[in-house]
Short mmCIF file of C-alpha atoms in Angstrom, two decimals:
data_model
loop_
_atom_site.label_atom_id
_atom_site.label_comp_id
_atom_site.label_asym_id
_atom_site.label_seq_id
_atom_site.Cartn_x
_atom_site.Cartn_y
_atom_site.Cartn_z
CA MET U 30 0.00 0.00 0.00
CA LYS U 31 2.84 2.41 0.91
CA LYS U 32 4.54 1.70 -2.42
CA GLY U 33 1.29 2.49 -4.25
CA ILE U 34 0.88 5.82 -2.43
CA LEU U 35 4.52 6.76 -3.05
CA PHE U 36 4.16 5.81 -6.72
CA PHE U 37 0.97 7.91 -7.03
CA ILE U 38 2.63 10.93 -5.33
CA SER U 39 5.70 10.60 -7.57
CA LEU U 40 3.53 10.53 -10.70
CA SER U 41 1.51 13.52 -9.47
CA ILE U 42 4.66 15.56 -8.93
CA LEU U 43 6.12 14.51 -12.27
CA PHE U 44 3.02 15.45 -14.27
CA SER U 45 2.36 18.67 -12.38
CA CYS U 46 5.62 20.22 -13.62
CA HIS U 47 5.47 22.35 -16.75
CA GLN U 48 8.24 22.94 -19.21
CA ASP U 49 7.83 26.66 -18.39
CA ASP U 50 8.70 26.07 -14.73
CA ASP U 51 12.43 26.03 -15.36
CA ASN U 52 14.55 29.08 -14.68
CA ASN U 53 15.95 29.40 -18.20
CA PRO U 54 16.41 32.93 -19.54
CA VAL U 55 14.16 34.29 -22.23
CA ASP U 56 14.46 32.42 -25.53
CA GLN U 57 17.50 33.87 -27.29
CA ASN U 58 16.16 32.66 -30.65
CA LEU U 59 13.46 35.32 -30.66
CA ASN U 60 14.25 38.40 -32.71
CA LYS U 61 14.24 41.36 -30.34
CA VAL U 62 15.22 45.01 -30.33
CA LEU U 63 15.83 46.91 -27.12
CA LEU U 64 14.69 50.54 -27.37
CA LEU U 65 15.93 52.96 -24.71
CA LYS U 66 15.20 56.67 -24.23
CA VAL U 67 17.82 59.06 -22.79
CA ASP U 68 17.23 62.74 -21.99
CA TYR U 69 19.11 65.04 -24.38
CA LEU U 70 20.18 67.66 -21.83
CA THR U 71 21.01 65.48 -18.82
CA ASN U 72 21.94 62.15 -20.48
CA THR U 73 19.66 60.44 -17.94
CA PHE U 74 18.09 57.10 -18.86
CA GLU U 75 14.33 57.68 -18.66
CA ASN U 76 12.58 54.59 -19.98
CA GLY U 77 12.51 51.88 -22.62
CA THR U 78 10.92 48.75 -24.00
CA GLU U 79 11.75 45.47 -25.65
CA LEU U 80 10.23 44.91 -29.09
CA THR U 81 9.78 41.28 -30.20
CA PHE U 82 9.31 40.15 -33.80
CA LYS U 83 8.03 36.84 -35.18
CA ASN U 84 10.51 36.67 -38.05
CA THR U 85 14.27 36.57 -37.63
CA THR U 86 17.09 38.10 -39.63
CA SER U 87 20.83 38.12 -39.22
CA SER U 88 21.11 41.76 -40.28
CA PHE U 89 19.60 44.87 -38.71
CA THR U 90 19.09 47.94 -40.86
CA ILE U 91 16.98 50.88 -39.78
CA LYS U 92 15.34 52.84 -42.57
CA ASN U 93 14.14 56.35 -41.79
CA GLU U 94 11.23 58.11 -43.43
CA TYR U 95 11.41 61.81 -42.68
CA THR U 96 8.78 64.39 -43.55
CA THR U 97 10.22 67.87 -43.12
CA PRO U 98 8.04 69.95 -40.83
CA GLY U 99 6.66 72.90 -42.82
CA ASP U 100 4.19 73.14 -40.00
CA PHE U 101 3.84 69.44 -39.25
CA GLY U 102 6.41 66.76 -39.92
CA ASN U 103 7.17 63.19 -38.95
CA ILE U 104 9.97 60.70 -38.44
CA LYS U 105 9.33 56.98 -38.82
CA LEU U 106 12.01 54.35 -38.28
CA THR U 107 11.51 50.89 -39.73
CA TYR U 108 13.34 47.60 -39.24
CA LYS U 109 14.09 47.34 -42.96
CA GLU U 110 14.54 43.57 -43.24
CA LEU U 111 11.15 42.93 -41.60
CA ASN U 112 9.29 46.10 -42.61
CA GLU U 113 8.35 46.56 -38.94
CA THR U 114 7.97 49.94 -37.23
CA LEU U 115 10.50 50.67 -34.48
CA PHE U 116 9.64 54.33 -33.87
CA ASP U 117 7.15 56.89 -35.14
CA GLY U 118 6.87 60.47 -33.93
CA SER U 119 5.46 63.77 -35.09
CA ILE U 120 7.51 66.96 -35.38
CA ILE U 121 5.87 70.37 -35.15
CA TRP U 122 7.37 73.65 -36.26
CA LEU U 123 7.16 76.15 -33.37
CA GLY U 124 5.23 73.55 -31.36
CA SER U 125 5.76 70.12 -29.88
CA GLY U 126 5.11 66.78 -31.53
CA LYS U 127 4.84 63.44 -29.78
CA ARG U 128 5.98 59.86 -30.04
CA ASN U 129 3.22 57.71 -31.54
CA PHE U 130 5.06 54.37 -31.53
CA PRO U 131 5.83 52.70 -29.29
CA ALA U 132 2.76 53.98 -27.48
CA THR U 133 4.17 53.21 -24.03
CA LEU U 134 7.59 52.67 -22.48
CA LEU U 135 8.57 51.08 -19.18
CA ASP U 136 9.97 53.34 -16.46
CA SER U 137 13.71 53.26 -15.88
CA ASN U 138 13.25 51.72 -12.41
CA THR U 139 11.94 48.51 -14.04
CA PHE U 140 15.35 47.91 -15.65
CA GLU U 141 17.83 46.04 -13.48
CA GLU U 142 21.38 47.39 -13.25
CA VAL U 143 24.53 45.31 -12.95
CA LYS U 144 26.59 45.72 -9.79
CA THR U 145 29.98 45.83 -11.51
CA GLU U 146 32.09 48.95 -12.04
CA ASP U 147 33.27 48.06 -15.56
CA PHE U 148 32.34 50.23 -18.53
CA LEU U 149 31.17 48.19 -21.51
CA THR U 150 31.16 49.69 -25.01
CA PRO U 151 29.84 48.09 -28.19
CA LYS U 152 32.66 46.51 -30.24
CA SER U 153 31.25 47.89 -33.49
CA GLY U 154 30.55 51.32 -32.06
CA PHE U 155 27.59 53.57 -32.74
CA GLU U 156 25.58 54.52 -35.79
CA ASN U 157 23.49 57.68 -35.83
CA ILE U 158 20.61 56.59 -38.04
CA PHE U 159 19.14 60.06 -38.54
CA ASN U 160 21.47 63.04 -38.52
CA PRO U 161 20.26 65.42 -41.27
CA HIS U 162 22.71 68.21 -40.38
CA ASN U 163 25.72 65.88 -39.94
CA GLU U 164 26.29 67.11 -36.40
CA THR U 165 29.17 65.65 -34.41
CA TYR U 166 28.11 64.13 -31.09
CA ASP U 167 29.96 62.48 -28.24
CA TYR U 168 27.97 59.28 -27.71
CA ASN U 169 29.86 58.18 -24.57
CA PRO U 170 27.83 60.28 -22.07
CA ILE U 171 24.60 58.99 -23.65
CA TRP U 172 25.85 55.41 -23.59
CA ALA U 173 27.10 55.74 -20.00
CA SER U 174 23.53 56.04 -18.74
CA VAL U 175 22.45 52.69 -20.24
CA GLN U 176 25.58 50.50 -20.45
CA LYS U 177 25.08 49.40 -16.84
CA LEU U 178 21.63 47.92 -17.55
CA ALA U 179 21.44 44.12 -17.35
CA LYS U 180 19.31 44.02 -20.52
CA VAL U 181 21.93 45.98 -22.45
CA ARG U 182 24.62 43.56 -21.25
CA ASP U 183 22.44 40.58 -22.25
CA TYR U 184 21.88 41.99 -25.73
CA LEU U 185 25.56 42.73 -26.31
CA LYS U 186 26.46 39.28 -25.00
CA SER U 187 24.05 37.58 -27.42
CA ASN U 188 25.16 39.84 -30.31
CA PRO U 189 28.76 40.87 -29.50
CA ASN U 190 29.36 42.49 -32.91
CA ALA U 191 26.24 44.64 -32.77
CA THR U 192 26.39 48.26 -33.80
CA VAL U 193 24.34 50.33 -31.37
CA LYS U 194 22.01 52.55 -33.36
CA LEU U 195 20.65 55.83 -32.05
CA PHE U 196 19.05 59.09 -33.10
CA LEU U 197 18.03 62.39 -31.57
CA TYR U 198 14.26 62.89 -31.61
CA THR U 199 13.41 66.59 -31.74
CA PRO U 200 9.60 66.89 -31.60
CA SER U 201 9.94 70.68 -31.57
CA VAL U 202 11.90 72.51 -34.27
CA GLY U 203 12.30 76.07 -35.42
CA VAL U 204 12.77 77.68 -32.05
CA GLY U 205 12.73 74.09 -30.71
CA ASN U 206 12.93 73.35 -27.01
CA PRO U 207 15.87 71.03 -26.16
CA LYS U 208 14.10 70.14 -22.89
CA GLU U 209 11.70 68.10 -25.06
CA TRP U 210 14.42 66.28 -27.02
CA ASP U 211 15.53 62.72 -26.37
CA TRP U 212 18.02 60.21 -27.66
CA TYR U 213 16.56 56.85 -28.72
CA ILE U 214 18.91 53.87 -28.68
CA PHE U 215 18.28 50.59 -30.55
CA ILE U 216 20.14 47.34 -29.84
CA LYS U 217 19.37 44.03 -31.59
CA ASN U 218 19.90 40.73 -29.78
#
């Protein structure tokens, strides 16, 4: 009788476990892009999100579609290989546009930081994907605010030769207000 009860308990435990119950990290085979927003004036990491795509590609090209703001303009960034939107925002002359996609971002406090003191930089450097006036920027202060994030480290570990892509979103132009401007950073896993 005891053997029967033990056998029944063992079977119950065995069949009650799900494959999802293990502590494995998120599936690295999924095609993901980490989008992070950094304040233009203070270089403070504000928020971000992780975009997941059904299809995979080995390359990562961002195509920009820019409509010059006569009164109203727009900037749309697309993952070229998948024809998927990564960013879309309006630009208003002597006003203030807004980000339309992604609609929401997670607060910075939801992103875990590593406890190490090392400073990690992308091996392949940075690519400014929209720089119509060919301005020269120092990307290190921008990068410094996000390089300590565990997600950033995970992405660079899974794609060590990644080029970190970024652009400066200026929803207000003309007499634009730099307090409204933000850097957007894109990293593919």
